[in-house]
Short mmCIF file of C-alpha atoms and ligand atoms in Angstrom, two decimals:
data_model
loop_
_atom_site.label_atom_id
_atom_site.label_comp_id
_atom_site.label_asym_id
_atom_site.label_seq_id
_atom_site.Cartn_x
_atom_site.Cartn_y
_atom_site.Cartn_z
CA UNK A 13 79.65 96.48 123.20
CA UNK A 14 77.58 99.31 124.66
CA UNK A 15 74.33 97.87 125.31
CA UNK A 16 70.74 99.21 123.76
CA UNK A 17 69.30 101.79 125.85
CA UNK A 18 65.76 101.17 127.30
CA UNK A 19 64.52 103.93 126.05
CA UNK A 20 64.82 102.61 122.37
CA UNK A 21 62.35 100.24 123.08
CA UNK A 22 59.56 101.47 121.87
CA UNK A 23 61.60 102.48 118.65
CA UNK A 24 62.64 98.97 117.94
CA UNK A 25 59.09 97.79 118.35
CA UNK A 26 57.53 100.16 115.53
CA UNK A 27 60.52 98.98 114.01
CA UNK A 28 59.34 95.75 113.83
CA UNK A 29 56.69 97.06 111.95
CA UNK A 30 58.51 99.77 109.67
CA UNK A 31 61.70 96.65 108.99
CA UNK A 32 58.46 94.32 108.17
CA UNK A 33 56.86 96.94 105.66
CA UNK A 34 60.08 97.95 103.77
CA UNK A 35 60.52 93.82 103.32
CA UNK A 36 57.78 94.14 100.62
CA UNK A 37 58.47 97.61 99.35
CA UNK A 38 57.71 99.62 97.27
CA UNK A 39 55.34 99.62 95.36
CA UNK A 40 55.47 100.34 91.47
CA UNK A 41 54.62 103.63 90.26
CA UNK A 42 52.59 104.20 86.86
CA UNK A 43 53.14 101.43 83.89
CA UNK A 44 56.71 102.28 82.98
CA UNK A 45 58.08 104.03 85.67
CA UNK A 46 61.25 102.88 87.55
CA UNK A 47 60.76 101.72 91.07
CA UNK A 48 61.43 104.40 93.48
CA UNK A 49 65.56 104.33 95.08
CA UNK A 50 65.75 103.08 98.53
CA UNK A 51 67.21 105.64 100.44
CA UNK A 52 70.60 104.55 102.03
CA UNK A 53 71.82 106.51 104.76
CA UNK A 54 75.99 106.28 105.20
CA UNK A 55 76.63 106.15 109.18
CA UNK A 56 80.12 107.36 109.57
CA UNK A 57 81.51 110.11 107.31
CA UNK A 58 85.24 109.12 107.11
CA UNK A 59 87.62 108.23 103.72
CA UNK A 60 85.61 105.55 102.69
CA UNK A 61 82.12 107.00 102.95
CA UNK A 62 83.60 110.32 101.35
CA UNK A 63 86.12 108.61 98.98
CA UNK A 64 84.21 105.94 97.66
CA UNK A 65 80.42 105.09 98.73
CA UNK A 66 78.98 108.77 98.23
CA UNK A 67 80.52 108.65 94.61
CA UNK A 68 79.48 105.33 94.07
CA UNK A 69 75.70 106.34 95.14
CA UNK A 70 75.57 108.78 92.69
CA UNK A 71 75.48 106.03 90.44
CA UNK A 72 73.50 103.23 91.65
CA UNK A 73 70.22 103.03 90.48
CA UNK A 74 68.37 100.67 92.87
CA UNK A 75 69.22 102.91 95.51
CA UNK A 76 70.66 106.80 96.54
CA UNK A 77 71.81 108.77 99.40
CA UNK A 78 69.29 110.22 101.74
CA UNK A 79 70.79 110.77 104.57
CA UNK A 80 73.89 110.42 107.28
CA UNK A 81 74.42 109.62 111.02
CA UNK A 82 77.86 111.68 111.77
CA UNK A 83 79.20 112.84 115.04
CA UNK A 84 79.67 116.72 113.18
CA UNK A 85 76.59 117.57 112.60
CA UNK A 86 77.82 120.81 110.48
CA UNK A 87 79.39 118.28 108.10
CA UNK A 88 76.55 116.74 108.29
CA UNK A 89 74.31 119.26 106.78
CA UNK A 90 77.26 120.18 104.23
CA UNK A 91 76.26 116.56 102.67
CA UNK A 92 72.64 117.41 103.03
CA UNK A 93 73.56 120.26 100.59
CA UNK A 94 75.77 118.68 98.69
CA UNK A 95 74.02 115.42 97.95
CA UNK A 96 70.26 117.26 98.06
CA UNK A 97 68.83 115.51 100.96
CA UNK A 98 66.72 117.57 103.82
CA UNK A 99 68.09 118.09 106.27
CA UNK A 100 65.81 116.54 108.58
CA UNK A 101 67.84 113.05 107.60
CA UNK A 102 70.90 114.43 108.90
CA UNK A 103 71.33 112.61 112.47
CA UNK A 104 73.90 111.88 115.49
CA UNK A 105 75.27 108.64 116.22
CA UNK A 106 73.15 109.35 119.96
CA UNK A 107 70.18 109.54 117.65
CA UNK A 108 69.96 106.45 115.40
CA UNK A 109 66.64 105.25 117.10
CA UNK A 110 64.54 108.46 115.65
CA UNK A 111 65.89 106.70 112.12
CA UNK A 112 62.38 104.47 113.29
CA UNK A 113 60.12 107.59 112.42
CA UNK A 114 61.93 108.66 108.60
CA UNK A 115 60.24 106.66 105.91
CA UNK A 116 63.24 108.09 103.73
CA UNK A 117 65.67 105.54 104.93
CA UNK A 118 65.49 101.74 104.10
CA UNK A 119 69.31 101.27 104.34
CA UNK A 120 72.05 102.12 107.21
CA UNK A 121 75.04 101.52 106.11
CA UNK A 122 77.37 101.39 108.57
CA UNK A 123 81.02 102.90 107.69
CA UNK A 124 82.95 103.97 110.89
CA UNK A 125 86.00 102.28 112.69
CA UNK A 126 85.47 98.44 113.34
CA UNK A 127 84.78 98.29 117.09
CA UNK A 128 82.01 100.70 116.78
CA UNK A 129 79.89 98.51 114.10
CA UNK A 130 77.94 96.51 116.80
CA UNK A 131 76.15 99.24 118.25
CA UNK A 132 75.52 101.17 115.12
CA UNK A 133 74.29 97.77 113.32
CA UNK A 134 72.25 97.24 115.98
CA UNK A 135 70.73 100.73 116.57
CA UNK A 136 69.83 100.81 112.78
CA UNK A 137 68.05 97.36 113.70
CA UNK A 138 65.96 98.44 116.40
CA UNK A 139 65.15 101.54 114.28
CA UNK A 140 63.54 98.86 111.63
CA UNK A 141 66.59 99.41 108.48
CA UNK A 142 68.07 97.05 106.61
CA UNK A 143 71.94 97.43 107.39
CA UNK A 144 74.87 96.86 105.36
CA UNK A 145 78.30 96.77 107.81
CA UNK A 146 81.74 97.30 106.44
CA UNK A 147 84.46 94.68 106.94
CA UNK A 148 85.53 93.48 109.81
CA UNK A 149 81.69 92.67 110.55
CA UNK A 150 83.15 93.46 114.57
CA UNK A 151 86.04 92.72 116.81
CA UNK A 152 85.32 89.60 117.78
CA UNK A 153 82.49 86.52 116.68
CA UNK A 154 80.42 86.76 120.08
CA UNK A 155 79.48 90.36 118.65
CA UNK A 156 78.78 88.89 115.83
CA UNK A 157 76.76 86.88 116.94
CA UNK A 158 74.75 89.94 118.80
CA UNK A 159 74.46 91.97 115.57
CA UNK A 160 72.71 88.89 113.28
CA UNK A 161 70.51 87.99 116.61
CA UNK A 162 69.39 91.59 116.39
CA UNK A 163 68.58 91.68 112.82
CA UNK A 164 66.94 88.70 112.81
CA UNK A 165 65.02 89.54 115.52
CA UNK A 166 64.04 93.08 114.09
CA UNK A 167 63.73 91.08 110.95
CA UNK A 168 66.09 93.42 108.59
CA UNK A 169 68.90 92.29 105.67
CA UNK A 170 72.13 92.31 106.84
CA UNK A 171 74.99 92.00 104.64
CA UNK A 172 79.10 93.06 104.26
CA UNK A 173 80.94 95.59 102.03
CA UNK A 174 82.29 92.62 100.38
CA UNK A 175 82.64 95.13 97.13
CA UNK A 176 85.14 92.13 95.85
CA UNK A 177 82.28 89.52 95.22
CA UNK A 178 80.81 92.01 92.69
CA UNK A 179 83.83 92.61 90.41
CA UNK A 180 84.32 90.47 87.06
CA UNK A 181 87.78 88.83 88.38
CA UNK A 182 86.55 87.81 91.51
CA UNK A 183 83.42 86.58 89.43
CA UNK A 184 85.76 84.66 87.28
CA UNK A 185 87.84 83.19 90.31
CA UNK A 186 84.29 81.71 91.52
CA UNK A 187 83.48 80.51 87.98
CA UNK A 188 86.58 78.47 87.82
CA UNK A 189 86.31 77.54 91.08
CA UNK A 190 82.73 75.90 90.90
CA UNK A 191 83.29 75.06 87.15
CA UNK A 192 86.51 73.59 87.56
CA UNK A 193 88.76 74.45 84.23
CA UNK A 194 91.72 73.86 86.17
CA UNK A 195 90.53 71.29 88.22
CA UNK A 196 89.85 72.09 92.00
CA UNK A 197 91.90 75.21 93.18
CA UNK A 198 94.11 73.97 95.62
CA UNK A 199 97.35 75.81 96.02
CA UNK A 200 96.75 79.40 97.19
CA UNK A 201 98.74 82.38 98.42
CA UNK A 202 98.96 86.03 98.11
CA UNK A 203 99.75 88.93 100.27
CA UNK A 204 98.25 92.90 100.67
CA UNK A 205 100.02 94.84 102.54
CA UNK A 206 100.57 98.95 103.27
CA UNK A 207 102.58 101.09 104.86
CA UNK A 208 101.35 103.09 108.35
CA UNK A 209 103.42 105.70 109.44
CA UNK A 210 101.19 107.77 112.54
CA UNK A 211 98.88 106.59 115.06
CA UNK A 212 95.39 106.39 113.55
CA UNK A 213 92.59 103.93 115.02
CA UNK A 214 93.58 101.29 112.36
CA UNK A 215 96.79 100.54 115.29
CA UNK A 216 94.37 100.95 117.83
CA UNK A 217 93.44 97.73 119.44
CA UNK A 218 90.43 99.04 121.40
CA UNK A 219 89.20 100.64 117.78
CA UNK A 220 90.41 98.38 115.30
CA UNK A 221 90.60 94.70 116.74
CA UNK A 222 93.94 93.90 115.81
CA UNK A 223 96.28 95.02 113.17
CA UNK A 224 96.27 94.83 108.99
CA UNK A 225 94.97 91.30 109.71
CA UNK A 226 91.61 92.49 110.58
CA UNK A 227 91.83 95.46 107.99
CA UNK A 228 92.91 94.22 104.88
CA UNK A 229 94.24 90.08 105.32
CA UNK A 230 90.60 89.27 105.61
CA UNK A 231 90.42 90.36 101.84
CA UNK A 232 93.12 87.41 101.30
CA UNK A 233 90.74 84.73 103.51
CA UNK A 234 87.95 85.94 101.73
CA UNK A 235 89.90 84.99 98.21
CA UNK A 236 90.80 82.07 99.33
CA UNK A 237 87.50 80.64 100.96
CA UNK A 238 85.97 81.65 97.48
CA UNK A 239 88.59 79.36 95.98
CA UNK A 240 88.69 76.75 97.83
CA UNK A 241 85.10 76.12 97.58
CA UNK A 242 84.46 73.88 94.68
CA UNK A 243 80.77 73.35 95.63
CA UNK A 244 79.24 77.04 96.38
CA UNK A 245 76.09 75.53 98.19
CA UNK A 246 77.27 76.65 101.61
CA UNK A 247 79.25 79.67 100.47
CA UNK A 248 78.50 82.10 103.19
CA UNK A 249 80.17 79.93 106.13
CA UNK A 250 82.70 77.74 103.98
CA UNK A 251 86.32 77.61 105.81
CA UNK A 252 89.29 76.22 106.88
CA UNK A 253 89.10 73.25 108.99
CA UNK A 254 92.38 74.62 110.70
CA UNK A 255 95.33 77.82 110.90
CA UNK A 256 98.80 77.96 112.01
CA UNK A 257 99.71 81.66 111.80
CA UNK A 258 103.47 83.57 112.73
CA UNK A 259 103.33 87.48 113.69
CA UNK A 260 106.25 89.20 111.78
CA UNK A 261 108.94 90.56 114.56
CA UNK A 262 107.97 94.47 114.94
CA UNK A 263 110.16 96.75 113.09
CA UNK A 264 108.23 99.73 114.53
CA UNK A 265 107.11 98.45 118.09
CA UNK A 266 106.54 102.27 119.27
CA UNK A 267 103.40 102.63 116.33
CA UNK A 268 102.37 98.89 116.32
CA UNK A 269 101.96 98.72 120.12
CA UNK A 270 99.32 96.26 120.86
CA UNK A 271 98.50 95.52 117.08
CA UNK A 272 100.71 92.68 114.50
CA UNK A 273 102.49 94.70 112.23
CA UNK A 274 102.66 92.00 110.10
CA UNK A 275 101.22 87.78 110.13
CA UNK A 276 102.06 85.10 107.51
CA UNK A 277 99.75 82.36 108.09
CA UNK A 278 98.45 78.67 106.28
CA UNK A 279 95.23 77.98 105.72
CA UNK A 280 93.62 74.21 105.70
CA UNK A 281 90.17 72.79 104.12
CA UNK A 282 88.73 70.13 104.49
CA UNK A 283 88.96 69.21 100.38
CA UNK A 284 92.31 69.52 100.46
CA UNK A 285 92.88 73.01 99.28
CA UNK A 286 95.71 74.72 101.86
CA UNK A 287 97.24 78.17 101.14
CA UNK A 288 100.04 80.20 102.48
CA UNK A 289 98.86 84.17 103.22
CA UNK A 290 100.85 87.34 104.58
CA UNK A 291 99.33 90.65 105.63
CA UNK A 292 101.38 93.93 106.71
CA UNK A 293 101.37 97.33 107.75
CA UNK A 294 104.94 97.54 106.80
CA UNK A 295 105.16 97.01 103.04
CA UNK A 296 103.09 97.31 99.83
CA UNK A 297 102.04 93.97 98.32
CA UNK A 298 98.61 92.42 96.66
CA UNK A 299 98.49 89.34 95.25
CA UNK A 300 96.73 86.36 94.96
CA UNK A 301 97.38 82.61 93.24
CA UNK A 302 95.32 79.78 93.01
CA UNK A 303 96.40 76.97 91.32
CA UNK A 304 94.77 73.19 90.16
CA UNK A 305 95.86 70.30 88.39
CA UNK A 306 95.45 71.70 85.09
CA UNK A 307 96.57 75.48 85.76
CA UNK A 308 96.53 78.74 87.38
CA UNK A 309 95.27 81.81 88.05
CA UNK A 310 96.91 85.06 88.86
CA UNK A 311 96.06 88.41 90.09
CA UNK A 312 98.39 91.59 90.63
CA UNK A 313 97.01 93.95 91.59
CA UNK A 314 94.10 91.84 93.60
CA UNK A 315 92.06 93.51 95.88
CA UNK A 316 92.02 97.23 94.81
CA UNK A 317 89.28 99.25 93.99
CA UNK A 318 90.11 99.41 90.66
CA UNK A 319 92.68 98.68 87.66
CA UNK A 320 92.20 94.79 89.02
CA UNK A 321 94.42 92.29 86.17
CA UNK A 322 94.44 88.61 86.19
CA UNK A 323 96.21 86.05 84.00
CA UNK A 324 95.95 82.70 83.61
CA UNK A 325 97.88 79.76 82.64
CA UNK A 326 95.20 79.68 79.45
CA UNK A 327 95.93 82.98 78.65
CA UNK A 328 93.89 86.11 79.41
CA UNK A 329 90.25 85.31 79.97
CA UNK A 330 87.46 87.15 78.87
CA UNK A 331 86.41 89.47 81.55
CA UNK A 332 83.96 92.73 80.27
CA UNK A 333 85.00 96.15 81.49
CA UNK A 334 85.84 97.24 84.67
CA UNK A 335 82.81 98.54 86.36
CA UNK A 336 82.95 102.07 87.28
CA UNK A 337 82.19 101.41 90.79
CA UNK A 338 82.26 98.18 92.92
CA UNK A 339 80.77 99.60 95.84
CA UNK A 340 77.86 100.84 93.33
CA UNK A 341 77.06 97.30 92.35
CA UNK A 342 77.55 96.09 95.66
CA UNK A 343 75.24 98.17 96.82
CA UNK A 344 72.61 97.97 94.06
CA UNK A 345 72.74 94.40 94.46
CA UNK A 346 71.49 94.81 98.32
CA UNK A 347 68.65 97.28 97.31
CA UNK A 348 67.49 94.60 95.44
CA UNK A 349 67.59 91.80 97.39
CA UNK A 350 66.01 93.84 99.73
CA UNK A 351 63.08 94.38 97.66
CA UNK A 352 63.03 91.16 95.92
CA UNK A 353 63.00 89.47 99.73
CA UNK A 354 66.26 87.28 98.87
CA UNK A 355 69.45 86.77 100.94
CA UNK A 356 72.75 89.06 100.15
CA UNK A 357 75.38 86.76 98.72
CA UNK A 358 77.48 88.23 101.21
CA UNK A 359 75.29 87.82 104.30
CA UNK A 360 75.91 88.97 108.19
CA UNK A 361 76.97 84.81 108.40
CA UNK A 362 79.93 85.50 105.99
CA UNK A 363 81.12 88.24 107.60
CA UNK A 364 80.71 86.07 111.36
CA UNK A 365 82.58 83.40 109.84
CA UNK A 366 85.59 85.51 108.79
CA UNK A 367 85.64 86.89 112.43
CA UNK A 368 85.64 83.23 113.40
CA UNK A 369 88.84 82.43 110.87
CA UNK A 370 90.38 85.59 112.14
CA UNK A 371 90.35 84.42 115.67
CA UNK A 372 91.94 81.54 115.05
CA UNK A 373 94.32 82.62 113.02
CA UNK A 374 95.37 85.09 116.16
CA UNK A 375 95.37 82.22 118.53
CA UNK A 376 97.83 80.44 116.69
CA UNK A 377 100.17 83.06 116.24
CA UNK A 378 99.75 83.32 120.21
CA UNK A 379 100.77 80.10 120.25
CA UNK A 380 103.74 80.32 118.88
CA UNK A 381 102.49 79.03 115.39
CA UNK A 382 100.43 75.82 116.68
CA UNK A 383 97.69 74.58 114.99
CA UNK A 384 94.64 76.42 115.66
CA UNK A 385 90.82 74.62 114.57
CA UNK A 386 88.33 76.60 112.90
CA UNK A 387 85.01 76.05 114.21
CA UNK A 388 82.37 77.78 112.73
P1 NAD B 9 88.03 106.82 108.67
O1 NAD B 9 88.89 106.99 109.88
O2 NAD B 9 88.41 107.60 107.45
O3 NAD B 9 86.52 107.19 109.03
C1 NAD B 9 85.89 106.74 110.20
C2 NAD B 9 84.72 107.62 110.51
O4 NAD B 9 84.14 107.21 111.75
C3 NAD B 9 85.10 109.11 110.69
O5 NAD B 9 84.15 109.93 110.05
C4 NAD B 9 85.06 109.32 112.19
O6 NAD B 9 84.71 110.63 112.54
C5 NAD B 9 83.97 108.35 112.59
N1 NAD B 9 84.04 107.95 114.00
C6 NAD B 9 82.99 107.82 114.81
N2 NAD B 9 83.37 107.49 116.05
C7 NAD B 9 84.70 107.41 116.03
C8 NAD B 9 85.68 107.09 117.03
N3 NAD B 9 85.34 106.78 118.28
N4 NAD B 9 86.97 107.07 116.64
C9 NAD B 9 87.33 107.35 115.39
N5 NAD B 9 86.45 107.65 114.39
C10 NAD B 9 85.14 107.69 114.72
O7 NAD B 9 87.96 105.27 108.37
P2 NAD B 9 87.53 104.58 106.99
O8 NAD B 9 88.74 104.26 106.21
O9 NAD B 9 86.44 105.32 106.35
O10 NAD B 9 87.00 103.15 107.55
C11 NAD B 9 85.72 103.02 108.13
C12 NAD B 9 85.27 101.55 108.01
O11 NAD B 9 85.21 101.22 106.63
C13 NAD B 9 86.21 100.54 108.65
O12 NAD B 9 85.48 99.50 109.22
C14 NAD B 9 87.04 100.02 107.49
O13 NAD B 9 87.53 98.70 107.70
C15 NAD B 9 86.02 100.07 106.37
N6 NAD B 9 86.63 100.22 105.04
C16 NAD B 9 86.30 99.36 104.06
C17 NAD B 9 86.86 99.45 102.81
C18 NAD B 9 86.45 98.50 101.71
O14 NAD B 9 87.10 98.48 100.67
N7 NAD B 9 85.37 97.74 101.88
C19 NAD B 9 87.80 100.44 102.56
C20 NAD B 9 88.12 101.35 103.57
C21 NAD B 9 87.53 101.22 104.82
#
């Protein structure tokens, strides 16, 4: 991780003051009037940002687009027209630190390829935002541990695109998880999985951190830490007390060259719960199964962005509509926390501990499938 240059210094010190102010911001308008948007400024201007969290910002309504840090700055001010934001909030990745001075942003949220989301969490830090980081938090849990040291330090929110924790299904998996219909959830498994076919950072060790592990498998340790955890008081750094992973041979060693292609690996808590996951690059899968004494639940497809189904052995469960967006209530929820001065359900810690999980999970499959402790 690149570190922060000196000259930021002074930058993250009115930061200090500017992350301090926003904590207890804003203030209400006249009797009646909504509460002003925070301003969210997407760092990285890629699939995801242009796919799904610009769309999804059009309908949020705790906070809005208001700016972007992109290495093009004439696509940059092609947003600043198209989402009608000046075009003074239009910045380089080189010049996060000025984001200090810009009482338009209260949010970075930071959207490019995983390797790079230490220094860009930790720029908008120093420049005094609140930061949400997409999944993988990093590459590895020591820069983890350097991206929550910096928040806390420049006292901002941190939290993870964990869009999942705001849909209904996922809601439901928790409720039955905590409230126990089918007794504790203890057999799990599932599977996501999609096909590569060219050399894009996502095969990329350098860039990516490993293969569709660290892209998309976390989605299925995510599912099954929620699961697993009957109790919810600890939820942000609840895990496996152990791994035993196997990489998939390589059916396409020339694209997958210092990346899995594909891992199946067992998962063990401490409760009892133990599930059996598979992740690939090579396939199209997603799934997920958790099962208890007194039934089950399914889902197919799991972890999309939409058109999520469950069943259950009790029959289909009430669930209210599909929200239009996840990443729109994922992200309202964060403006709000932000103003109400409360921590995101899906914190900087949750995304650390997945990192930690993750590790392991690759040190067993070095090992030839040995058991591999989770320490969190
Ligand atoms: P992408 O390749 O489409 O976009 C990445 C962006 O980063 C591009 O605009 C690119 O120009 C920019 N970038 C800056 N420096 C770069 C560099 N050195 N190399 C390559 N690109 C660079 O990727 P994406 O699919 O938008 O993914 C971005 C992040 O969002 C990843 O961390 C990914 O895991 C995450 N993501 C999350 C979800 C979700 O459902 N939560 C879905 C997709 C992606």
């Amino acid at each position: 991780m690149n570190p922060i240059p000196l000259a930021t210094r002074r930058s993250f010190l009115g930061g200090l003051t500017a992350g301090a102010a926003t904590l207890g911001w804003p203030a209400r308008g006249t009797a009646g009037e909504p509460e002003r948007p925070l301003g969210v400024a997407l760092c990285g201007l890629g699939n995801y940002s242009r796919g799904q969290l610009a769309p999804a910002l059009r309908l949020t309504r705790a906070c809005a687009l208001r700016g972007v840090i992109t290495g093009n700055r004439d696509k940059g001010l092609a947003w600043a027209r198209e989402f009608g934001f000046p075009e003074r909030n239009v910045y380089a990745y080189a010049t996060m630190a000025r984001l200090v001075d810009n009482p338009d942003i209260d949010i970075v949220y930071v959207v490019t390829p995983n390797a790079l989301h230490p220094e860009h969490v930790i720029a908008a830090a120093w420049a005094g935002k609140h930061v949400i980081c997409e999944k993988p938090m990093a590459n590895t849990a020591a820069d983890c541990n350097a991206m929550l040291a910096a928040c806390r330090a420049a006292r901002v929110r941190l939290s993870i695109g964990y869009r999942l924790h705001f849909e209904p299904h996922h809601r439901e998996l928790r409720r039955l998880a905590r409230e126990g219909d089918f007794g504790p959830l203890r057999r799990l498994s599932g599977g996501l999985a999609f096909t590569i076919n060219r050399r894009v950072w996502r095969v990329e060790k350098a860039l990516a951190g490993g293969g569709p592990l660290m892209d998309i498998g976390i989605y299925c340790v995510q599912a099954a830490c929620l699961a697993a955890d009957a109790d919810g008081a600890a939820h942000a750094t609840f895990a496996p007390v152990a791994v035993r992973a196997r990489e998939h041979p390589k059916r396409r060693a020339d694209l997958f060259r210092d990346v899995e292609e594909g891992i199946t690996w067992a998962m063990e808590f401490a409760n009892g719960a133990s599930g059996e996951f598979s992740t690939s690059y090579n396939g199209g899968e997603d799934r997920f199964r958790a099962e208890g004494e007194r039934g089950w639940i399914e889902f197919a497809p799991a972890f999309s962005y939409g058109g999520i189904q469950i069943r259950t052995s009790a029959g289909a469960p009430r669930i209210g509509a599909a929200p239009e967006s996840q990443q729109a209530l994922q992200m309202d929820d964060f403006a709000r926390c932000v103003r109400e001065g409360r921590e995101s359900p899906v914190p900087g810690e949750m995304g650390r501990r997945d990192l930690v999980i993750l590790e392991a999970i690759y040190r067993s499959a070095a090992a030839g499938g040995e058991r591999a402790e989770v320490k969190v």
